[in-house]
mmCIF file with all atom_site columns, C-alpha atoms in Angstrom:
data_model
loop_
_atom_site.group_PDB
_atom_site.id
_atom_site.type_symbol
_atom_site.label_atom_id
_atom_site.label_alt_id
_atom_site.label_comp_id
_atom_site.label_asym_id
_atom_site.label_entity_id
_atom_site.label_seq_id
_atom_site.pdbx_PDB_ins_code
_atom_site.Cartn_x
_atom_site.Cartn_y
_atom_site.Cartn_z
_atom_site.occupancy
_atom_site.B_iso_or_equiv
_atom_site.pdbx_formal_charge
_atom_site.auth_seq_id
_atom_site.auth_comp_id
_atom_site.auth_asym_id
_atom_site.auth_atom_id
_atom_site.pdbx_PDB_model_num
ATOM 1   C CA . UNK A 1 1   ? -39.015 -19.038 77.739  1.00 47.00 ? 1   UNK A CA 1
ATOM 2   C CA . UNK A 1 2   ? -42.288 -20.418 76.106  1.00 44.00 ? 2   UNK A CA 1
ATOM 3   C CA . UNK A 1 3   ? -42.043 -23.986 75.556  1.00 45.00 ? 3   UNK A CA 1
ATOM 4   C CA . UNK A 1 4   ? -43.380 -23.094 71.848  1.00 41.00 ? 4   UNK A CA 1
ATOM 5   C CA . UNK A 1 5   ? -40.257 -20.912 71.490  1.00 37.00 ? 5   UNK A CA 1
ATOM 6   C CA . UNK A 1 6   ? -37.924 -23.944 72.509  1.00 36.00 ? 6   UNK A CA 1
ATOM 7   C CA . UNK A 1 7   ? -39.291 -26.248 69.912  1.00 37.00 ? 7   UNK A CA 1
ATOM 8   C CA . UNK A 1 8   ? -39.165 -22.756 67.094  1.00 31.00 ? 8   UNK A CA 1
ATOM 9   C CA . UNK A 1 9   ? -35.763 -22.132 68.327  1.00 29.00 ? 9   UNK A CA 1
ATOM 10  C CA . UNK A 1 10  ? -34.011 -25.149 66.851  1.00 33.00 ? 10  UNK A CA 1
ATOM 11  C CA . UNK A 1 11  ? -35.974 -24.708 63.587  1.00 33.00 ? 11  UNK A CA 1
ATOM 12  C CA . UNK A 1 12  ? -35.050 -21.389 62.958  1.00 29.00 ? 12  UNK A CA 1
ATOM 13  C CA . UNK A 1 13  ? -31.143 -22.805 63.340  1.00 31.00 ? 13  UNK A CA 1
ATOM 14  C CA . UNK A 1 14  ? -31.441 -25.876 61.290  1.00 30.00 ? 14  UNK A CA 1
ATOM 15  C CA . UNK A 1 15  ? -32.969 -23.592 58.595  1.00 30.00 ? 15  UNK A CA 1
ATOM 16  C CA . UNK A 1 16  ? -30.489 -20.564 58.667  1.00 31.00 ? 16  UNK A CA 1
ATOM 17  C CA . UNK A 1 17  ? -27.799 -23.503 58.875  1.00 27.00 ? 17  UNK A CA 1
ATOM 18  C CA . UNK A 1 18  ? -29.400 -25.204 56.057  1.00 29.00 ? 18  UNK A CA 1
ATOM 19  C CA . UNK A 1 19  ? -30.044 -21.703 53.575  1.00 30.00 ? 19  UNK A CA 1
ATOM 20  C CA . UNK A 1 20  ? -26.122 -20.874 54.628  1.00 30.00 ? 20  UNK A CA 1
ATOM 21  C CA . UNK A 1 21  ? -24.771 -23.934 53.389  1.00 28.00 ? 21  UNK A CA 1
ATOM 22  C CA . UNK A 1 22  ? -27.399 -23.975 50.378  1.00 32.00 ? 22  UNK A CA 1
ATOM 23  C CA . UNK A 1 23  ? -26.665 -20.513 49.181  1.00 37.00 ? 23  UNK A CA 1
ATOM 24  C CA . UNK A 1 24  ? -29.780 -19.205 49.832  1.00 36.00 ? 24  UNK A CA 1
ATOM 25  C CA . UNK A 1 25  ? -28.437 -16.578 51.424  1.00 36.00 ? 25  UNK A CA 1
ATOM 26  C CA . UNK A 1 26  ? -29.615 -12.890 49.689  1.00 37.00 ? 26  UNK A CA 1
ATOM 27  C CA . UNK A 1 27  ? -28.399 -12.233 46.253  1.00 35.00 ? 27  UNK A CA 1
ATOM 28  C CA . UNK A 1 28  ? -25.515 -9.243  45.989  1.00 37.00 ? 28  UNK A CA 1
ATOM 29  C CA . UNK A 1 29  ? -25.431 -7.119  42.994  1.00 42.00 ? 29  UNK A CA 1
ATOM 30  C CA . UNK A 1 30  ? -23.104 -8.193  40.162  1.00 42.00 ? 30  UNK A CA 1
ATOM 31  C CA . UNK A 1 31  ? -20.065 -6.115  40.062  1.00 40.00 ? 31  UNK A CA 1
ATOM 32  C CA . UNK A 1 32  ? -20.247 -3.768  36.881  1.00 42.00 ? 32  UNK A CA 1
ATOM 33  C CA . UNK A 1 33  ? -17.585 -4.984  34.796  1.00 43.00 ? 33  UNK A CA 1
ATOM 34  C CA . UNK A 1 34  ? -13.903 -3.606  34.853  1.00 41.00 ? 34  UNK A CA 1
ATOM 35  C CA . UNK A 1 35  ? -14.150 -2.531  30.819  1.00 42.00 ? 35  UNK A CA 1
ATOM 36  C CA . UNK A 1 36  ? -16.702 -2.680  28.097  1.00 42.00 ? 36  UNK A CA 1
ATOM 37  C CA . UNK A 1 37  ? -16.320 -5.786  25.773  1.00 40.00 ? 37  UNK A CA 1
ATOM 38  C CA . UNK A 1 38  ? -14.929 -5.407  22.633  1.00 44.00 ? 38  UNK A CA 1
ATOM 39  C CA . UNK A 1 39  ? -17.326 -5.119  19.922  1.00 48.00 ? 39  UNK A CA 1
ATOM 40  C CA . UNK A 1 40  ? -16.884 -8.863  17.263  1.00 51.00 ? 40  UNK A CA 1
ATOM 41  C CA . UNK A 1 41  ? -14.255 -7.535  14.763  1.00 56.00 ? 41  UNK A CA 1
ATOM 42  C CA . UNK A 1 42  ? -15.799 -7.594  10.903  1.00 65.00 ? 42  UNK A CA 1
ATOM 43  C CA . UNK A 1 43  ? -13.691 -8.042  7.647   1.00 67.00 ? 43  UNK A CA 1
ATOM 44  C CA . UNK A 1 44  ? -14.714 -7.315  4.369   1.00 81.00 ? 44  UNK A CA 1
ATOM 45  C CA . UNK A 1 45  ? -13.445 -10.094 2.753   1.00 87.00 ? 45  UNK A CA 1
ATOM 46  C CA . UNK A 1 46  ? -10.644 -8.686  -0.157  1.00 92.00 ? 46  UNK A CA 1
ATOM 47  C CA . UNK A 1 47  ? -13.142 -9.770  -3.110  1.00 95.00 ? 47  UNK A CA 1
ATOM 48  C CA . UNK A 1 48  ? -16.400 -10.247 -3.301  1.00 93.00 ? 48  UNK A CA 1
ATOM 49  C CA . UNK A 1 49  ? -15.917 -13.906 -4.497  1.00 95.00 ? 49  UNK A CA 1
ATOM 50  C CA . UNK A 1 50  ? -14.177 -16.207 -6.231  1.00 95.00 ? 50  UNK A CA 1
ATOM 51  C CA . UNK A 1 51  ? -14.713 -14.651 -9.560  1.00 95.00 ? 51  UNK A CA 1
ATOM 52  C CA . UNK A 1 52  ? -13.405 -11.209 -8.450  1.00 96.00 ? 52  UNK A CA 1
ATOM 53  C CA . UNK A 1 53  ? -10.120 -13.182 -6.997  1.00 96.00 ? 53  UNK A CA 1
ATOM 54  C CA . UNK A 1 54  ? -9.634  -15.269 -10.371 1.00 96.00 ? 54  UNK A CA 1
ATOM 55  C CA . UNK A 1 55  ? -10.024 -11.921 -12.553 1.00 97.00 ? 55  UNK A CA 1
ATOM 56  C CA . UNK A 1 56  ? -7.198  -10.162 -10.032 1.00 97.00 ? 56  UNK A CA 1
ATOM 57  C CA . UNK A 1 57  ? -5.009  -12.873 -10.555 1.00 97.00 ? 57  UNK A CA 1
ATOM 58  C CA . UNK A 1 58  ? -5.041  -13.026 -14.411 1.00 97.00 ? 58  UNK A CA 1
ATOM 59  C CA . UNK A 1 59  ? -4.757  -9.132  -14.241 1.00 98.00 ? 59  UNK A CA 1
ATOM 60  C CA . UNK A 1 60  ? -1.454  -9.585  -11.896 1.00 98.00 ? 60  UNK A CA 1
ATOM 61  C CA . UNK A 1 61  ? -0.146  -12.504 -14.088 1.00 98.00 ? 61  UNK A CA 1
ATOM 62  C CA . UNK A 1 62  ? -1.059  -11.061 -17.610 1.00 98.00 ? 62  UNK A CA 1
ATOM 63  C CA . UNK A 1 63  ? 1.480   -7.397  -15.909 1.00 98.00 ? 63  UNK A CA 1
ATOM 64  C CA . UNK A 1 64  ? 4.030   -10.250 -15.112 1.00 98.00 ? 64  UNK A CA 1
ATOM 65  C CA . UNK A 1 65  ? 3.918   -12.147 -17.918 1.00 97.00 ? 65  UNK A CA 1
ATOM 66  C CA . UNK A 1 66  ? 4.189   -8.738  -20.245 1.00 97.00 ? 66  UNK A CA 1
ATOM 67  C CA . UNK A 1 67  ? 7.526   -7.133  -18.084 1.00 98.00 ? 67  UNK A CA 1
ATOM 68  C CA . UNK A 1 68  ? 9.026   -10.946 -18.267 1.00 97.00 ? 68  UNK A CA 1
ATOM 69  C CA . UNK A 1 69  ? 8.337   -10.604 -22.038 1.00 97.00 ? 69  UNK A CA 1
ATOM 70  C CA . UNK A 1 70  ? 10.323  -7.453  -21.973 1.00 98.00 ? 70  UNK A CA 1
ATOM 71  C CA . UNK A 1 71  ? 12.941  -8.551  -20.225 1.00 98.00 ? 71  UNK A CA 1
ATOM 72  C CA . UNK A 1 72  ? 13.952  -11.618 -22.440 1.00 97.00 ? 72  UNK A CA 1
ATOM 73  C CA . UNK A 1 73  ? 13.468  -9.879  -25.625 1.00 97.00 ? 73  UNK A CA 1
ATOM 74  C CA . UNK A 1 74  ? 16.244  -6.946  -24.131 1.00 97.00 ? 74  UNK A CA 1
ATOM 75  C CA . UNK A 1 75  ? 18.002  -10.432 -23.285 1.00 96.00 ? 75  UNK A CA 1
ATOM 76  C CA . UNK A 1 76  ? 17.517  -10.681 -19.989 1.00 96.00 ? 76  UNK A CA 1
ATOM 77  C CA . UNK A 1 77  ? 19.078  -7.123  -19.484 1.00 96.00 ? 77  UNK A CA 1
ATOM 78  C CA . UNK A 1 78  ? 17.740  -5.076  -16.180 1.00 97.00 ? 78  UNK A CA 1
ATOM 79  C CA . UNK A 1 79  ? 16.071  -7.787  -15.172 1.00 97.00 ? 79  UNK A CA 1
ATOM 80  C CA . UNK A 1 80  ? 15.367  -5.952  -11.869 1.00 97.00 ? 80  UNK A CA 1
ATOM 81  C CA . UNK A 1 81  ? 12.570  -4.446  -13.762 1.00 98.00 ? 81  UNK A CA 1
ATOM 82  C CA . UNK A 1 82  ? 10.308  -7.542  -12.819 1.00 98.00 ? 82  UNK A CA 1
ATOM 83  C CA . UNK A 1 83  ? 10.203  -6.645  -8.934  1.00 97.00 ? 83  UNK A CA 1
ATOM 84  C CA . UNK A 1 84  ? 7.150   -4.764  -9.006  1.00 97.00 ? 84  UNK A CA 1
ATOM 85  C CA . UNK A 1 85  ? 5.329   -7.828  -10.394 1.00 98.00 ? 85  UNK A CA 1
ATOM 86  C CA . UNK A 1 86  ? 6.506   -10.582 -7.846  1.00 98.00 ? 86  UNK A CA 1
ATOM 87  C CA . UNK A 1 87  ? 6.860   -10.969 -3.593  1.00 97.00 ? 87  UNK A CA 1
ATOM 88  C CA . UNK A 1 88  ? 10.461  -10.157 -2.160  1.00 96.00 ? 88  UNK A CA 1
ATOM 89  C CA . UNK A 1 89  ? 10.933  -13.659 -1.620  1.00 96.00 ? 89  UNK A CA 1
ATOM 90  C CA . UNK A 1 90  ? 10.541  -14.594 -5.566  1.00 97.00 ? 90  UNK A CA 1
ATOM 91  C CA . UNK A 1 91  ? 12.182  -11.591 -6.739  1.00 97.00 ? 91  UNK A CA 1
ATOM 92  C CA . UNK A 1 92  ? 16.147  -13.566 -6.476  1.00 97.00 ? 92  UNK A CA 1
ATOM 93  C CA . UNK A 1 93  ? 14.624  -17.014 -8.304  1.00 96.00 ? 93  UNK A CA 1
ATOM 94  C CA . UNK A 1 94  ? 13.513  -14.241 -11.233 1.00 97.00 ? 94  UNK A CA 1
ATOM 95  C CA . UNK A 1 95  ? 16.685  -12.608 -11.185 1.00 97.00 ? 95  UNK A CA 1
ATOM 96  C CA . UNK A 1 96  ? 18.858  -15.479 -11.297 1.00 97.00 ? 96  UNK A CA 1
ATOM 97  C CA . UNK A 1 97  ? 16.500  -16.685 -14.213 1.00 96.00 ? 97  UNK A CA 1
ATOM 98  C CA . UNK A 1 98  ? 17.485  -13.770 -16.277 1.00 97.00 ? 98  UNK A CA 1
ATOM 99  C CA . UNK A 1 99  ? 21.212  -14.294 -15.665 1.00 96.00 ? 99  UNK A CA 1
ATOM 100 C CA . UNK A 1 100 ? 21.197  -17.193 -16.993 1.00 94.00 ? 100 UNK A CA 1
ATOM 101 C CA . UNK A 1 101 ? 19.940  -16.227 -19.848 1.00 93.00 ? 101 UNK A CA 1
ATOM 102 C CA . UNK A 1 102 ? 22.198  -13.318 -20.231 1.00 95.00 ? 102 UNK A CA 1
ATOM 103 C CA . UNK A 1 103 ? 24.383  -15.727 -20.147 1.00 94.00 ? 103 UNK A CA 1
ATOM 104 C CA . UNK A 1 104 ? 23.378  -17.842 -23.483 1.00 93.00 ? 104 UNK A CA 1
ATOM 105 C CA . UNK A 1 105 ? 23.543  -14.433 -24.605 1.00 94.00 ? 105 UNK A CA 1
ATOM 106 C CA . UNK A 1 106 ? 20.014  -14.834 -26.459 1.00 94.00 ? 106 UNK A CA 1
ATOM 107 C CA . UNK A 1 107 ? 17.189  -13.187 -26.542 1.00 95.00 ? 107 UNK A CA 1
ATOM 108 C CA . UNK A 1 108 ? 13.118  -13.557 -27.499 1.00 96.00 ? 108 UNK A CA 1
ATOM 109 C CA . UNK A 1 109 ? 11.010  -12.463 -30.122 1.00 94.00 ? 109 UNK A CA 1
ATOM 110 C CA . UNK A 1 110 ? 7.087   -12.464 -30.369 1.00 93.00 ? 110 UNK A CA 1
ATOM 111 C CA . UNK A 1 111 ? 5.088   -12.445 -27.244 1.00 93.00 ? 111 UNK A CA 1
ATOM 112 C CA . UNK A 1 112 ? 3.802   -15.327 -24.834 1.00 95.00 ? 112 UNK A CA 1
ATOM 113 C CA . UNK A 1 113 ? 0.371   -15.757 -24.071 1.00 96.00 ? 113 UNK A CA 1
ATOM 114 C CA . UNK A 1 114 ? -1.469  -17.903 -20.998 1.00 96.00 ? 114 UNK A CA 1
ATOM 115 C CA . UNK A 1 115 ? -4.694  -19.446 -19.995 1.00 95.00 ? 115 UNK A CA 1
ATOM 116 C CA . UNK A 1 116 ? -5.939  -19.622 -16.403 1.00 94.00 ? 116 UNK A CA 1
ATOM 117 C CA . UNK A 1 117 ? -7.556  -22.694 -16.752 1.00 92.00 ? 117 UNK A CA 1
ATOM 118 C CA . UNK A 1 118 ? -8.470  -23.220 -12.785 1.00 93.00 ? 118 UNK A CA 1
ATOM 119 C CA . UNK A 1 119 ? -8.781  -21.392 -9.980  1.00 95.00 ? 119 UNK A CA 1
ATOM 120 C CA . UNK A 1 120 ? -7.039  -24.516 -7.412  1.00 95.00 ? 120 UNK A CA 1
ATOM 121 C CA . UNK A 1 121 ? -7.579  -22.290 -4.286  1.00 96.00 ? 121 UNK A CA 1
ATOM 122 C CA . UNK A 1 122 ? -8.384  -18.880 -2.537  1.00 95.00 ? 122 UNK A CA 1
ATOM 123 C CA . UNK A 1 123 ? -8.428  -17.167 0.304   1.00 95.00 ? 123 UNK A CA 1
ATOM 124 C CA . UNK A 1 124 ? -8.850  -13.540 0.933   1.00 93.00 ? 124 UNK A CA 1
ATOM 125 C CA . UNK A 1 125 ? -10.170 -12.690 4.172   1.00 89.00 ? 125 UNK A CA 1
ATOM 126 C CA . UNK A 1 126 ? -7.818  -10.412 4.506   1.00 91.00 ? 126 UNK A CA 1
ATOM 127 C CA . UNK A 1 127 ? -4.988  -8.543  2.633   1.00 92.00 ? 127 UNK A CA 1
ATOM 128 C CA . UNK A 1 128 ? -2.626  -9.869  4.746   1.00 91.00 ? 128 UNK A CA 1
ATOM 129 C CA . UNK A 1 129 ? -4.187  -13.280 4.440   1.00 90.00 ? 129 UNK A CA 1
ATOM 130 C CA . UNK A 1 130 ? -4.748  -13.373 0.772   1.00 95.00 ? 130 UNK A CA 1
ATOM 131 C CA . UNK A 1 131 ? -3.779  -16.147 -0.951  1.00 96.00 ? 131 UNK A CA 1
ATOM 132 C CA . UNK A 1 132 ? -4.812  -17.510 -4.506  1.00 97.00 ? 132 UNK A CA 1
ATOM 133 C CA . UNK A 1 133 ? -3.582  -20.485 -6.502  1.00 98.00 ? 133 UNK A CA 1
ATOM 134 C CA . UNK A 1 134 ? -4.386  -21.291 -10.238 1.00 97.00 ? 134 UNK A CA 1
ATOM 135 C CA . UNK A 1 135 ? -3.372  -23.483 -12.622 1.00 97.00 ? 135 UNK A CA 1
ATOM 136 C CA . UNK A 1 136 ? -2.325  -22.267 -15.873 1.00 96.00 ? 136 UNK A CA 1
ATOM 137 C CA . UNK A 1 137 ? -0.945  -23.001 -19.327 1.00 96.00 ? 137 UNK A CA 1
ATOM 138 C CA . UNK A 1 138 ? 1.389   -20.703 -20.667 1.00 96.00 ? 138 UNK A CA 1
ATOM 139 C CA . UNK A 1 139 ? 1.699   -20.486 -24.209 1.00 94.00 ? 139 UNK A CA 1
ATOM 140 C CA . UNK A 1 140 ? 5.170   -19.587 -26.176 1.00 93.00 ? 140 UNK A CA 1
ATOM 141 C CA . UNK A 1 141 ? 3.897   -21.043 -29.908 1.00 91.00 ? 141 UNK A CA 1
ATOM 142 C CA . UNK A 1 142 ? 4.230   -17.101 -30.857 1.00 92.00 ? 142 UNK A CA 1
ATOM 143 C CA . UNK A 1 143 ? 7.766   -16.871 -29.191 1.00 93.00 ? 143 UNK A CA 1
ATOM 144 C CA . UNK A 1 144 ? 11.314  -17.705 -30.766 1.00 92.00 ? 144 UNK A CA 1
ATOM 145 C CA . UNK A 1 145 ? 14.430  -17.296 -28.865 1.00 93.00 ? 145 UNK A CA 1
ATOM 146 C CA . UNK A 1 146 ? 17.299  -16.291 -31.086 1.00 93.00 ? 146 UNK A CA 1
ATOM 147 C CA . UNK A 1 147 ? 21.123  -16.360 -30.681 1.00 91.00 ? 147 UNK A CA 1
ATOM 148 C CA . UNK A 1 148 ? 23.700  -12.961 -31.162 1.00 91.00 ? 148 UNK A CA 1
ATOM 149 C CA . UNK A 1 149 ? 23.209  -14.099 -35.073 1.00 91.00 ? 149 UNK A CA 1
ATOM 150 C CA . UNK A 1 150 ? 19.142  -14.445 -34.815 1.00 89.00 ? 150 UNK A CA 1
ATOM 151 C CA . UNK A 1 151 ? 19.058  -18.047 -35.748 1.00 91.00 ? 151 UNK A CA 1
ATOM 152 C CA . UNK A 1 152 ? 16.366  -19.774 -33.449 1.00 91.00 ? 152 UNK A CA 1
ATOM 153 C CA . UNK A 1 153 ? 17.548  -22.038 -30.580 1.00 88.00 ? 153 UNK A CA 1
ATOM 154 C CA . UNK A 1 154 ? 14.158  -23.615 -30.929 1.00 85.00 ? 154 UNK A CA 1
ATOM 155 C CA . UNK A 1 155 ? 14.185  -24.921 -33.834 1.00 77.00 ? 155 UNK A CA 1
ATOM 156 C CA . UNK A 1 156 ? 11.970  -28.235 -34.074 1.00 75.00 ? 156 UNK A CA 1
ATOM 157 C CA . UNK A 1 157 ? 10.833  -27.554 -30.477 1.00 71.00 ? 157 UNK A CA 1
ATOM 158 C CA . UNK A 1 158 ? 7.383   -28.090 -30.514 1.00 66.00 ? 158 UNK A CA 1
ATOM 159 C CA . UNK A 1 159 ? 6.601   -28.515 -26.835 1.00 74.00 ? 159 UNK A CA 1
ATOM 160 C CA . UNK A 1 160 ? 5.674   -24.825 -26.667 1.00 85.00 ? 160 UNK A CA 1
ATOM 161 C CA . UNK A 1 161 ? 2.906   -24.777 -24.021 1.00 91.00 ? 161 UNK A CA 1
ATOM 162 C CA . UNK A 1 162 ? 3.923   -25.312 -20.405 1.00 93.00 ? 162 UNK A CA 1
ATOM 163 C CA . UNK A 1 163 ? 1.418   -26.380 -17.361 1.00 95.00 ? 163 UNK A CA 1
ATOM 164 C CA . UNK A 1 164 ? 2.060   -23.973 -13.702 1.00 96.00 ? 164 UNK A CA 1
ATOM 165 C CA . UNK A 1 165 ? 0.785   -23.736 -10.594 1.00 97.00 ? 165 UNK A CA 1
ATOM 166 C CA . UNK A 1 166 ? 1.280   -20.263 -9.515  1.00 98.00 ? 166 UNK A CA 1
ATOM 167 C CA . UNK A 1 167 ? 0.639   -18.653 -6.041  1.00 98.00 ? 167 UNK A CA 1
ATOM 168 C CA . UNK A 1 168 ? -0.152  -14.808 -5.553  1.00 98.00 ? 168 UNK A CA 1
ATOM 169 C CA . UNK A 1 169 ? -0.275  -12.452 -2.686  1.00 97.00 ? 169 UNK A CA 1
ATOM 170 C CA . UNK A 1 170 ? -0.743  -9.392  -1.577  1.00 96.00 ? 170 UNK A CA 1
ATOM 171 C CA . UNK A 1 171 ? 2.427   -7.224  -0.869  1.00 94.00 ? 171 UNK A CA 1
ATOM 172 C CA . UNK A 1 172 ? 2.577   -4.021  -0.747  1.00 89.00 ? 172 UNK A CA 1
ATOM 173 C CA . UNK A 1 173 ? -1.195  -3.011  -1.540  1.00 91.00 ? 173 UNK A CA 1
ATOM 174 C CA . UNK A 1 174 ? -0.453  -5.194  -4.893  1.00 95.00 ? 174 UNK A CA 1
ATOM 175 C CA . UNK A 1 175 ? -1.996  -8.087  -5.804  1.00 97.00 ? 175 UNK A CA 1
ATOM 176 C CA . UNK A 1 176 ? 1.846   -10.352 -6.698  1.00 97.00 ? 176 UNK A CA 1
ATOM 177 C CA . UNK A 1 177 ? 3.346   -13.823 -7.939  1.00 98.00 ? 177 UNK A CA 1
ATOM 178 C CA . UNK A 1 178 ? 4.998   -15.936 -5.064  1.00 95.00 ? 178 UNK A CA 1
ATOM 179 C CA . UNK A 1 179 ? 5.495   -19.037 -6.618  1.00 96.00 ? 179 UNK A CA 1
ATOM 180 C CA . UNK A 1 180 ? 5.446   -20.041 -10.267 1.00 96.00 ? 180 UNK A CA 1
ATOM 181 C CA . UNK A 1 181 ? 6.074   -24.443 -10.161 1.00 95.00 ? 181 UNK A CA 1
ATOM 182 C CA . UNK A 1 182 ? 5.919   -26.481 -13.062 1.00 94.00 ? 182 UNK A CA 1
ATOM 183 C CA . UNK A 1 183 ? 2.473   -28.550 -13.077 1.00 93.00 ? 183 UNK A CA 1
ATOM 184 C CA . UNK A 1 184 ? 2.866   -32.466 -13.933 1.00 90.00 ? 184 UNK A CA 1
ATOM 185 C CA . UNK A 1 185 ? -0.708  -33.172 -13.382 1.00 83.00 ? 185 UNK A CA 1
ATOM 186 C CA . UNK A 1 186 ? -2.995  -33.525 -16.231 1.00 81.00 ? 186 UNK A CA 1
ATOM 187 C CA . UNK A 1 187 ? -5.600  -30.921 -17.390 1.00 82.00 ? 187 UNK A CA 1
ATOM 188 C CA . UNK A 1 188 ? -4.156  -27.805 -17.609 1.00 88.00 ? 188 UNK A CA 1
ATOM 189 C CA . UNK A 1 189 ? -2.879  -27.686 -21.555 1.00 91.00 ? 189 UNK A CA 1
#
């Protein structure tokens, strides 16, 4: 051996020792992946915006408000009628409502009326994920409630415009109330 070899020899160790502890070593191909990524789902949100959510909601309260109508002025007779207008989960708080007042054995004359006065929430990303809360005032100054006789049971009553909160969502393709609470915060009458 060439003395220059000896002195390359130990060199060319240290460096393959050094690039194989380094990495350096050559590069493989990256493996081609095992599936094809999944293209970034995209919703188009329910409405367009808050105004197209608000209108929907007085549309779907203004149907409920008109069968409830019905229903108390019949007496609170086939009250099942109101299912199409609320969620499954509402529909035995409305029917028990209309017992009850079977059970006064009255009924109502005139028709209500109601203001949205603000929309307190929404979210519609989705059907399933719709959700949209206003506050409203509903108004019974045109509505009487009469006994079996037709003398009024509200006579003197002058409190005749109640504050809500009231919850809709989607069920069934249809825009519906889920919860209708009394509102004791200010604003809304």
């Amino acid at each position: 051996m060439r003395p220059q070899s000896r002195e390359i020899l130990p060199k060319l160790i240290l460096l393959a020792l050094v690039c194989a502890l380094s990495g350096c070593a050559a590069t493989p191909e990256p493996a081609p992946p095992t599936s094809a990524p999944s293209p970034t789902e995209t919703f188009t949100p329910v409405f367009a915006n808050n105004d197209e959510a608000l209108a929907a909601a007085t549309a779907a309260y203004a149907a409920y408000q008109e069968m409830n109508d019905v229903i108390l002025q019949a007496g609170g007779q086939q009250p099942e009628r109101i299912e199409p207008y609320v969620a499954a989960e509402r529909l035995p708080v409305e029917i028990q409502e209309f017992q009850d007042f079977q059970n006064i054995q009255a009924h109502t004359v005139g028709a209500s009326a109601f203001v949205i006065t603000q929309l307190q929430s929404a979210r519609y990303q989705t059907v399933e994920q719709t959700d949209i809360v206003v506050y409203l005032c509903d108004d019974l100054s045109e509505v009487d409630m009469v006994d079996p006789a037709g003398m009024s049971l509200l006579a003197g009553d002058t409190s005749r415009r109640t504050p809500f909160e009231v919850r809709f969502k989607f069920e069934g393709g249809v825009l519906v109330l889920y919860g209708r609470d009394f509102w004791n915060g200010g604003g809304v009458c």
